[in-house]
mmCIF file of C-alpha atoms in Angstrom:
data_model
loop_
_atom_site.group_PDB
_atom_site.id
_atom_site.type_symbol
_atom_site.label_atom_id
_atom_site.label_comp_id
_atom_site.label_asym_id
_atom_site.label_seq_id
_atom_site.Cartn_x
_atom_site.Cartn_y
_atom_site.Cartn_z
ATOM 1 C CA MET A 1 18.177 25.404 5.379
ATOM 2 C CA ILE A 2 16.238 26.343 8.269
ATOM 3 C CA THR A 3 12.174 25.856 8.132
ATOM 4 C CA LYS A 4 9.682 28.360 9.749
ATOM 5 C CA GLN A 5 9.083 26.438 11.977
ATOM 6 C CA LEU A 6 12.321 25.784 13.245
ATOM 7 C CA ALA A 7 13.536 29.989 13.360
ATOM 8 C CA GLU A 8 9.910 30.264 15.566
ATOM 9 C CA GLU A 9 10.853 27.681 18.056
ATOM 10 C CA ILE A 10 14.634 29.077 18.198
ATOM 11 C CA VAL A 11 13.049 33.108 18.750
ATOM 12 C CA ALA A 12 10.419 31.817 21.063
ATOM 13 C CA GLN A 13 13.180 29.272 23.268
ATOM 14 C CA THR A 14 16.298 32.097 23.593
ATOM 15 C CA THR A 15 14.260 35.232 23.406
ATOM 16 C CA ILE A 16 12.735 33.615 26.780
ATOM 17 C CA ARG A 17 15.529 32.288 29.110
ATOM 18 C CA LEU A 18 17.415 36.368 27.438
ATOM 19 C CA ASN A 19 14.471 38.770 27.460
ATOM 20 C CA ARG A 20 15.683 40.338 24.351
ATOM 21 C CA ASN A 21 14.417 40.441 21.272
ATOM 22 C CA LEU A 22 16.481 37.760 18.705
ATOM 23 C CA ASN A 23 15.090 37.346 14.806
ATOM 24 C CA VAL A 24 15.974 33.904 12.608
ATOM 25 C CA MET A 25 17.262 34.555 9.073
ATOM 26 C CA ASP A 26 17.434 32.474 5.438
ATOM 27 C CA THR A 27 21.238 32.890 3.724
ATOM 28 C CA LYS A 28 19.252 35.123 1.669
ATOM 29 C CA GLY A 29 18.308 37.186 4.628
ATOM 30 C CA MET A 30 14.714 37.383 5.203
ATOM 31 C CA ILE A 31 14.035 37.569 8.883
ATOM 32 C CA LEU A 32 11.749 33.622 9.664
ATOM 33 C CA ALA A 33 10.702 34.672 13.033
ATOM 34 C CA SER A 34 11.522 37.670 14.903
ATOM 35 C CA GLY A 35 10.392 38.448 18.801
ATOM 36 C CA GLU A 36 8.812 41.851 16.803
ATOM 37 C CA ALA A 37 6.259 40.403 14.847
ATOM 38 C CA GLU A 38 6.168 43.148 12.613
ATOM 39 C CA ARG A 39 9.447 42.819 11.571
ATOM 40 C CA ILE A 40 8.980 39.234 10.680
ATOM 41 C CA GLU A 41 9.436 38.263 5.502
ATOM 42 C CA LYS A 42 11.551 41.851 5.536
ATOM 43 C CA ILE A 43 15.609 41.675 4.403
ATOM 44 C CA HIS A 44 18.088 42.257 7.092
ATOM 45 C CA GLU A 45 20.820 43.742 5.025
ATOM 46 C CA GLY A 46 23.158 42.652 8.330
ATOM 47 C CA ALA A 47 22.164 38.425 7.916
ATOM 48 C CA ALA A 48 22.121 39.575 4.457
ATOM 49 C CA ARG A 49 25.844 40.645 4.680
ATOM 50 C CA VAL A 50 26.140 37.452 6.954
ATOM 51 C CA ALA A 51 25.439 34.946 4.616
ATOM 52 C CA LYS A 52 27.903 36.586 1.974
ATOM 53 C CA THR A 53 30.582 36.803 4.050
ATOM 54 C CA GLY A 54 30.021 33.896 6.954
ATOM 55 C CA GLU A 55 31.513 36.399 8.950
ATOM 56 C CA THR A 56 29.148 38.325 12.173
ATOM 57 C CA VAL A 57 28.324 41.507 11.665
ATOM 58 C CA ALA A 58 28.165 44.138 14.372
ATOM 59 C CA ILE A 59 25.689 47.060 14.100
ATOM 60 C CA SER A 60 25.590 49.984 16.235
ATOM 61 C CA GLU A 61 23.958 53.277 16.388
ATOM 62 C CA ALA A 62 27.043 54.841 15.253
ATOM 63 C CA ASN A 63 26.026 52.425 11.607
ATOM 64 C CA LEU A 64 22.876 51.809 11.615
ATOM 65 C CA SER A 65 22.770 54.696 8.761
ATOM 66 C CA ASP A 66 25.117 52.743 6.687
ATOM 67 C CA TRP A 67 21.991 49.823 6.870
ATOM 68 C CA GLN A 68 18.187 48.013 5.925
ATOM 69 C CA GLY A 69 15.628 47.217 8.070
ATOM 70 C CA VAL A 70 17.301 46.956 11.064
ATOM 71 C CA LYS A 71 18.441 47.766 14.523
ATOM 72 C CA PRO A 72 21.609 48.002 16.589
ATOM 73 C CA GLY A 73 22.486 44.647 17.691
ATOM 74 C CA ILE A 74 24.276 41.754 16.300
ATOM 75 C CA ASN A 75 24.533 39.296 14.024
ATOM 76 C CA MET A 76 26.198 35.432 13.273
ATOM 77 C CA PRO A 77 26.228 32.857 11.181
ATOM 78 C CA ILE A 78 24.359 29.111 11.972
ATOM 79 C CA HIS A 79 26.314 26.355 10.223
ATOM 80 C CA PHE A 80 25.393 22.641 10.338
ATOM 81 C CA GLN A 81 28.093 20.989 8.982
ATOM 82 C CA GLY A 82 30.376 22.531 8.041
ATOM 83 C CA ASN A 83 27.635 24.420 6.237
ATOM 84 C CA LEU A 84 25.968 28.620 6.996
ATOM 85 C CA VAL A 85 21.894 27.057 6.668
ATOM 86 C CA GLY A 86 20.693 30.664 8.550
ATOM 87 C CA VAL A 87 21.588 33.595 10.381
ATOM 88 C CA ILE A 88 20.732 34.344 14.127
ATOM 89 C CA GLY A 89 20.211 37.560 15.517
ATOM 90 C CA ILE A 90 20.323 39.917 18.708
ATOM 91 C CA THR A 91 19.216 43.313 19.508
ATOM 92 C CA GLY A 92 20.475 45.373 21.087
ATOM 93 C CA ASN A 93 24.034 47.296 22.522
ATOM 94 C CA PRO A 94 26.132 45.361 20.071
ATOM 95 C CA GLU A 95 29.078 46.442 23.744
ATOM 96 C CA GLU A 96 26.728 44.796 25.441
ATOM 97 C CA LEU A 97 25.784 41.194 24.160
ATOM 98 C CA LYS A 98 29.510 40.469 23.456
ATOM 99 C CA GLU A 99 29.245 38.092 26.287
ATOM 100 C CA ILE A 100 26.031 36.254 25.494
ATOM 101 C CA SER A 101 26.864 36.517 22.000
ATOM 102 C CA THR A 102 28.834 33.651 21.504
ATOM 103 C CA LEU A 103 26.447 31.656 23.895
ATOM 104 C CA VAL A 104 24.047 32.345 21.518
ATOM 105 C CA GLN A 105 25.467 31.521 19.315
ATOM 106 C CA LEU A 106 26.136 27.930 19.872
ATOM 107 C CA THR A 107 23.132 27.063 21.362
ATOM 108 C CA THR A 108 21.097 28.531 18.183
ATOM 109 C CA GLU A 109 23.612 25.740 16.546
ATOM 110 C CA MET A 110 22.800 23.067 18.874
ATOM 111 C CA MET A 111 18.773 23.508 18.224
ATOM 112 C CA VAL A 112 19.337 23.670 15.072
ATOM 113 C CA HIS A 113 21.757 20.165 14.516
ATOM 114 C CA GLN A 114 18.705 18.430 16.837
ATOM 115 C CA SER A 115 16.247 19.195 14.866
ATOM 116 C CA LEU A 116 17.651 18.626 11.408
ATOM 117 C CA ILE A 117 19.563 15.180 12.943
ATOM 118 C CA THR A 118 15.677 14.380 14.027
ATOM 119 C CA SER A 119 14.269 15.400 10.435
ATOM 120 C CA HIS A 120 17.073 13.782 8.830
ATOM 121 C CA ILE A 121 16.405 10.531 10.918
ATOM 122 C CA GLU A 122 12.999 10.847 9.852
ATOM 123 C CA TRP A 123 12.803 10.748 6.520
ATOM 124 C CA ASN A 124 15.124 8.165 5.855
ATOM 125 C CA ARG A 125 12.401 6.229 8.104
ATOM 126 C CA LYS A 126 9.851 7.140 6.149
ATOM 127 C CA ARG A 127 12.157 6.225 3.060
ATOM 128 C CA ASN A 128 12.206 3.437 4.327
ATOM 129 C CA GLU A 129 8.786 2.461 4.782
ATOM 130 C CA LEU A 130 8.623 3.325 1.567
ATOM 131 C CA ILE A 131 10.456 1.177 0.698
ATOM 132 C CA PHE A 132 9.052 -1.972 2.666
ATOM 133 C CA GLU A 133 5.670 -1.025 1.566
ATOM 134 C CA GLU A 134 6.821 -1.369 -2.021
ATOM 135 C CA LEU A 135 8.542 -4.778 -1.701
ATOM 136 C CA THR A 136 5.568 -6.691 0.230
ATOM 137 C CA SER A 137 2.371 -4.772 -1.637
ATOM 138 C CA GLY A 138 2.880 -7.411 -4.867
ATOM 139 C CA LYS A 139 2.996 -4.720 -7.027
ATOM 140 C CA PRO A 140 5.421 -3.359 -9.857
ATOM 141 C CA LEU A 141 7.863 -0.731 -8.287
ATOM 142 C CA SER A 142 8.789 2.709 -8.533
ATOM 143 C CA ALA A 143 11.559 3.587 -10.189
ATOM 144 C CA ALA A 144 12.264 5.284 -6.942
ATOM 145 C CA VAL A 145 12.265 2.444 -5.121
ATOM 146 C CA HIS A 146 14.705 1.236 -8.531
ATOM 147 C CA GLU A 147 16.554 3.400 -8.147
ATOM 148 C CA ARG A 148 16.934 3.068 -4.073
ATOM 149 C CA ILE A 149 17.229 -0.288 -3.588
ATOM 150 C CA PHE A 150 20.373 0.448 -6.192
ATOM 151 C CA GLN A 151 22.346 3.006 -4.007
ATOM 152 C CA ILE A 152 22.548 1.449 -0.954
ATOM 153 C CA GLY A 153 23.475 -1.987 -2.327
ATOM 154 C CA LEU A 154 20.651 -4.473 -1.589
ATOM 155 C CA GLU A 155 20.450 -5.478 -4.509
ATOM 156 C CA GLY A 156 23.769 -7.309 -4.824
ATOM 157 C CA LYS A 157 23.336 -8.533 -0.993
ATOM 158 C CA MET A 158 22.079 -12.346 -0.642
ATOM 159 C CA SER A 159 19.781 -14.082 1.882
ATOM 160 C CA PHE A 160 16.538 -11.314 2.868
ATOM 161 C CA MET A 161 14.369 -12.308 6.151
ATOM 162 C CA THR A 162 11.675 -10.480 7.453
ATOM 163 C CA LEU A 163 10.691 -10.278 11.575
ATOM 164 C CA LEU A 164 7.085 -9.052 12.887
ATOM 165 C CA ILE A 165 7.389 -7.555 15.866
ATOM 166 C CA GLU A 166 3.811 -7.615 17.303
ATOM 167 C CA LEU A 167 3.763 -5.265 20.101
ATOM 168 C CA LYS A 168 0.919 -6.096 22.933
ATOM 169 C CA LYS A 169 0.683 -2.531 22.755
ATOM 170 C CA PRO A 170 1.979 1.220 21.543
ATOM 171 C CA PRO A 171 5.395 2.153 22.910
ATOM 172 C CA SER A 172 5.912 6.157 24.138
ATOM 173 C CA SER A 173 8.551 5.885 21.824
ATOM 174 C CA SER A 174 8.789 4.111 18.788
ATOM 175 C CA GLN A 175 11.374 5.697 16.997
ATOM 176 C CA ARG A 176 13.904 5.029 20.536
ATOM 177 C CA ILE A 177 12.301 1.218 20.446
ATOM 178 C CA ILE A 178 12.890 0.422 16.497
ATOM 179 C CA GLU A 179 16.524 2.391 16.346
ATOM 180 C CA GLN A 180 17.732 0.013 19.177
ATOM 181 C CA LEU A 181 16.352 -2.927 17.355
ATOM 182 C CA GLU A 182 18.596 -1.654 14.542
ATOM 183 C CA ALA A 183 21.781 -1.980 16.445
ATOM 184 C CA HIS A 184 20.737 -4.842 18.210
ATOM 185 C CA PHE A 185 21.766 -7.157 14.108
ATOM 186 C CA ASP A 186 23.594 -4.246 13.362
ATOM 187 C CA SER A 187 25.176 -3.865 9.515
ATOM 188 C CA HIS A 188 22.481 -7.667 9.880
ATOM 189 C CA THR A 189 19.965 -5.006 10.049
ATOM 190 C CA VAL A 190 18.821 -2.442 6.450
ATOM 191 C CA ILE A 191 15.808 -1.677 6.761
ATOM 192 C CA ALA A 192 13.219 -0.878 10.023
ATOM 193 C CA GLY A 193 10.003 0.598 10.551
ATOM 194 C CA HIS A 194 6.458 0.423 10.855
ATOM 195 C CA SER A 195 4.005 -1.860 9.312
ATOM 196 C CA GLN A 196 0.808 -1.208 11.546
ATOM 197 C CA LEU A 197 0.128 0.680 14.049
ATOM 198 C CA ASN A 198 1.177 -1.818 17.069
ATOM 199 C CA GLU A 199 3.612 -3.347 14.533
ATOM 200 C CA ILE A 200 7.197 -3.040 13.273
ATOM 201 C CA PHE A 201 9.011 -4.795 10.553
ATOM 202 C CA LEU A 202 12.803 -5.501 10.390
ATOM 203 C CA LEU A 203 14.303 -6.953 7.155
ATOM 204 C CA VAL A 204 17.610 -8.913 7.984
ATOM 205 C CA ALA A 205 20.434 -8.999 5.609
ATOM 206 C CA GLY A 206 22.516 -12.007 4.977
ATOM 207 C CA ALA A 207 20.645 -14.351 7.900
ATOM 208 C CA GLY A 208 22.032 -17.128 6.419
ATOM 209 C CA THR A 209 25.492 -15.965 9.050
ATOM 210 C CA LEU A 210 23.203 -14.872 10.956
ATOM 211 C CA ASN A 211 23.072 -17.544 14.526
ATOM 212 C CA LEU A 212 19.539 -16.634 14.192
ATOM 213 C CA GLU A 213 18.377 -18.972 17.043
ATOM 214 C CA GLU A 214 19.990 -17.774 19.956
ATOM 215 C CA GLU A 215 19.736 -13.561 18.211
ATOM 216 C CA LEU A 216 16.023 -13.896 18.310
ATOM 217 C CA TYR A 217 15.958 -15.466 21.263
ATOM 218 C CA SER A 218 18.363 -12.438 23.017
ATOM 219 C CA LEU A 219 15.702 -10.107 20.535
ATOM 220 C CA LEU A 220 12.715 -11.190 23.023
ATOM 221 C CA HIS A 221 14.080 -10.726 25.683
ATOM 222 C CA PHE A 222 14.939 -7.581 25.178
ATOM 223 C CA LEU A 223 11.824 -6.447 23.879
ATOM 224 C CA GLN A 224 10.526 -7.955 27.386
ATOM 225 C CA LYS A 225 11.981 -5.318 29.450
ATOM 226 C CA THR A 226 11.157 -2.122 26.868
ATOM 227 C CA ALA A 227 8.015 -3.667 24.715
ATOM 228 C CA PRO A 228 6.736 -6.512 25.585
ATOM 229 C CA GLY A 229 5.013 -8.887 22.128
ATOM 230 C CA ARG A 230 5.545 -10.890 19.495
ATOM 231 C CA ILE A 231 7.975 -12.466 16.591
ATOM 232 C CA GLY A 232 6.493 -14.132 13.922
ATOM 233 C CA VAL A 233 9.821 -14.938 11.978
ATOM 234 C CA GLY A 234 9.588 -15.110 7.649
ATOM 235 C CA ILE A 235 11.748 -17.484 5.650
ATOM 236 C CA PRO A 236 14.476 -16.601 3.656
ATOM 237 C CA VAL A 237 14.671 -16.321 0.283
ATOM 238 C CA ASP A 238 18.058 -14.958 -1.827
ATOM 239 C CA SER A 239 16.524 -11.672 -3.495
ATOM 240 C CA ILE A 240 15.857 -8.498 -2.527
ATOM 241 C CA PHE A 241 12.855 -8.907 -4.670
ATOM 242 C CA ASP A 242 11.370 -11.837 -3.414
ATOM 243 C CA ILE A 243 10.824 -10.226 -0.018
ATOM 244 C CA ARG A 244 7.544 -10.255 -0.396
ATOM 245 C CA THR A 245 7.340 -14.164 0.245
ATOM 246 C CA SER A 246 9.760 -13.820 2.943
ATOM 247 C CA TYR A 247 7.350 -11.303 5.085
ATOM 248 C CA LEU A 248 3.781 -13.364 4.340
ATOM 249 C CA ALA A 249 5.491 -15.700 5.757
ATOM 250 C CA ALA A 250 6.478 -13.722 8.992
ATOM 251 C CA ARG A 251 2.422 -12.157 8.668
ATOM 252 C CA ASN A 252 1.067 -15.933 8.726
ATOM 253 C CA ALA A 253 3.871 -16.962 11.625
ATOM 254 C CA LEU A 254 1.470 -14.505 13.560
ATOM 255 C CA LYS A 255 -1.117 -15.494 12.459
ATOM 256 C CA PHE A 256 -1.203 -19.070 12.980
ATOM 257 C CA GLY A 257 1.086 -18.719 15.841
ATOM 258 C CA LYS A 258 -0.968 -20.264 19.606
ATOM 259 C CA PRO A 259 -1.561 -18.262 21.589
ATOM 260 C CA GLY A 260 0.668 -16.665 24.561
ATOM 261 C CA GLN A 261 3.341 -18.271 21.913
ATOM 262 C CA GLN A 262 6.803 -15.344 21.756
ATOM 263 C CA LEU A 263 9.226 -16.534 19.264
ATOM 264 C CA ILE A 264 6.294 -18.355 16.385
ATOM 265 C CA TYR A 265 8.703 -20.058 12.624
ATOM 266 C CA PHE A 266 6.910 -19.429 9.237
ATOM 267 C CA GLU A 267 7.280 -23.396 9.713
ATOM 268 C CA ASP A 268 5.699 -24.020 13.286
ATOM 269 C CA VAL A 269 2.074 -22.774 11.025
ATOM 270 C CA GLU A 270 3.488 -23.670 7.606
ATOM 271 C CA LEU A 271 0.260 -26.901 7.517
ATOM 272 C CA MET A 272 -2.244 -24.197 9.504
ATOM 273 C CA ALA A 273 -1.495 -21.878 6.801
ATOM 274 C CA LEU A 274 -2.404 -24.358 3.912
ATOM 275 C CA LEU A 275 -5.247 -25.040 5.204
ATOM 276 C CA LYS A 276 -7.021 -22.087 6.300
ATOM 277 C CA ARG A 277 -6.415 -21.477 2.290
ATOM 278 C CA ASN A 278 -10.056 -23.500 2.743
ATOM 279 C CA PRO A 279 -13.380 -21.983 3.389
ATOM 280 C CA GLN A 280 -14.078 -21.754 6.815
ATOM 281 C CA ASP A 281 -16.996 -23.970 7.365
ATOM 282 C CA LYS A 282 -15.835 -26.706 5.530
ATOM 283 C CA LEU A 283 -12.702 -26.332 7.990
ATOM 284 C CA GLU A 284 -14.760 -26.196 10.920
ATOM 285 C CA LYS A 285 -16.753 -29.800 8.917
ATOM 286 C CA PHE A 286 -14.322 -31.862 9.435
ATOM 287 C CA ALA A 287 -13.245 -31.193 12.599
ATOM 288 C CA ASP A 288 -16.308 -31.821 14.018
ATOM 289 C CA ARG A 289 -16.986 -34.456 12.202
ATOM 290 C CA ILE A 290 -13.111 -35.961 12.979
ATOM 291 C CA LEU A 291 -14.100 -34.754 16.988
ATOM 292 C CA ASN A 292 -17.838 -35.733 17.332
ATOM 293 C CA GLY A 293 -18.279 -36.845 20.314
ATOM 294 C CA LEU A 294 -15.141 -37.020 22.009
ATOM 295 C CA SER A 295 -14.956 -35.408 25.343
ATOM 296 C CA ASP A 296 -12.526 -32.149 26.609
ATOM 297 C CA THR A 297 -11.058 -35.215 28.333
ATOM 298 C CA LEU A 298 -10.279 -37.210 25.501
ATOM 299 C CA CYS A 299 -9.387 -34.503 23.511
ATOM 300 C CA GLN A 300 -6.920 -33.285 25.535
ATOM 301 C CA THR A 301 -5.793 -36.937 26.049
ATOM 302 C CA LEU A 302 -5.137 -37.330 22.532
ATOM 303 C CA THR A 303 -3.469 -33.364 22.529
ATOM 304 C CA GLU A 304 -0.720 -34.224 24.963
ATOM 305 C CA PHE A 305 -0.270 -37.679 23.461
ATOM 306 C CA LEU A 306 0.238 -36.917 19.858
ATOM 307 C CA ALA A 307 2.724 -34.005 21.128
ATOM 308 C CA CYS A 308 4.714 -36.835 23.063
ATOM 309 C CA ASN A 309 5.048 -38.156 19.729
ATOM 310 C CA LYS A 310 2.770 -41.645 20.297
ATOM 311 C CA ASN A 311 5.061 -42.400 23.666
ATOM 312 C CA HIS A 312 3.219 -43.663 25.969
ATOM 313 C CA ALA A 313 4.731 -43.394 29.118
ATOM 314 C CA ASP A 314 5.486 -39.660 28.879
ATOM 315 C CA THR A 315 2.003 -39.123 27.926
ATOM 316 C CA SER A 316 0.443 -40.934 31.409
ATOM 317 C CA ALA A 317 3.255 -38.686 32.833
ATOM 318 C CA ARG A 318 2.601 -35.424 31.880
ATOM 319 C CA LEU A 319 -1.376 -35.363 32.141
ATOM 320 C CA LYS A 320 -0.813 -37.578 35.121
ATOM 321 C CA ILE A 321 -3.187 -41.058 34.930
ATOM 322 C CA HIS A 322 -2.088 -44.205 35.185
ATOM 323 C CA ARG A 323 -0.614 -46.496 31.641
ATOM 324 C CA HIS A 324 -3.518 -48.685 32.244
ATOM 325 C CA THR A 325 -5.845 -45.289 32.104
ATOM 326 C CA LEU A 326 -3.995 -43.730 28.930
ATOM 327 C CA THR A 327 -5.410 -46.720 27.550
ATOM 328 C CA TYR A 328 -8.283 -46.868 28.190
ATOM 329 C CA ARG A 329 -9.219 -43.458 26.916
ATOM 330 C CA LEU A 330 -7.002 -44.395 23.335
ATOM 331 C CA LYS A 331 -8.894 -47.599 22.940
ATOM 332 C CA LYS A 332 -12.365 -45.082 23.706
ATOM 333 C CA ILE A 333 -11.699 -42.744 20.916
ATOM 334 C CA ARG A 334 -11.604 -45.641 18.310
ATOM 335 C CA GLU A 335 -14.456 -46.618 18.770
ATOM 336 C CA LEU A 336 -15.474 -42.652 19.170
ATOM 337 C CA THR A 337 -14.945 -42.229 16.099
ATOM 338 C CA GLY A 338 -13.354 -44.923 14.352
ATOM 339 C CA LEU A 339 -10.031 -43.682 13.780
ATOM 340 C CA ASP A 340 -6.471 -44.992 15.823
ATOM 341 C CA PRO A 341 -4.015 -42.170 17.422
ATOM 342 C CA THR A 342 -1.819 -45.515 17.499
ATOM 343 C CA GLU A 343 -1.399 -45.336 13.730
ATOM 344 C CA PHE A 344 0.862 -42.826 11.118
ATOM 345 C CA LYS A 345 -1.945 -42.355 8.827
ATOM 346 C CA ASP A 346 -4.727 -41.575 11.741
ATOM 347 C CA ALA A 347 -2.994 -39.819 13.705
ATOM 348 C CA VAL A 348 -2.773 -37.368 11.314
ATOM 349 C CA VAL A 349 -6.556 -36.661 10.867
ATOM 350 C CA ILE A 350 -6.304 -35.745 14.871
ATOM 351 C CA TYR A 351 -3.946 -33.938 14.162
ATOM 352 C CA LEU A 352 -5.422 -32.157 11.388
ATOM 353 C CA ALA A 353 -8.906 -31.569 13.260
ATOM 354 C CA LEU A 354 -8.015 -31.441 16.856
ATOM 355 C CA ALA A 355 -5.095 -27.700 15.310
ATOM 356 C CA LEU A 356 -7.890 -26.706 12.718
ATOM 357 C CA ARG A 357 -10.435 -26.887 17.156
ATOM 358 C CA ASN A 358 -7.725 -24.495 19.050
ATOM 359 C CA SER A 359 -6.854 -22.601 16.570
#
């Protein structure tokens, strides 16, 4: 059915171009919008006949008395996907309107098609966002969401993964971005939408069949050209009803990813996420106690040493220092902290302290 708002838009747009009065009626013949305001919400018998028969009705001065609530003109059916959704009427001499009536009918149907398709897409998007919101809320699912999950076949699919895309700024057309993201994964993406103002979620089904790393880097490349941001990658789960676990993992990936890191897997930040469950003041005290007395230079040396898997040659090359200088610094660190960075157990403690300080 044509809404009153759409009817008003059709009249406004078309009247300006034709310089003639137009009426848009619903499928019962009631005038929804008109260039003649006094006719709105009145029954147009000619439109009612069009709605009933699906045929164009021309009304002239000669047969005007046969109808009520009408003026001379041509009234034509408006179809959408083969169904009658309304009637468009042009006021005037039917003979003079023959040349433009078909064009007006075609233009109106194009406007209706665009509007209703857009409304359908928006409705689907809001429905998807509602489903995702309930799935990730941790609360019992409503009957409506249960039914929709069953209808679109999500219960029978295996392996789901959540991707959260954090955009640097709101895009000019977020709808278009979401459509492009869905197309990127083709049939693997089952639900997409907004989870926050500057954040888009993608629920990917069958992630196990994807070359995930390749797909993600391709997606990241696409984003840098259209809507720069970063991607938090959740962990795969085997059921749609466990998607909250994947979502929280993706959320933590964004939360604890390093500044400037654009593609963040939960596995890369899992340890930090676990640590951060402790009170912040205790974590700070731990980091300060372990790293107490170390200068920025020594902390940087430790960071690079651990990043190079405790390889002296690689660390010296990255820091652009002599190996003897590195050996001296590591010895100094042992003296100040009582911990030996070359020993596995001590290196773990130092690594955690550095990670907490830099988080």
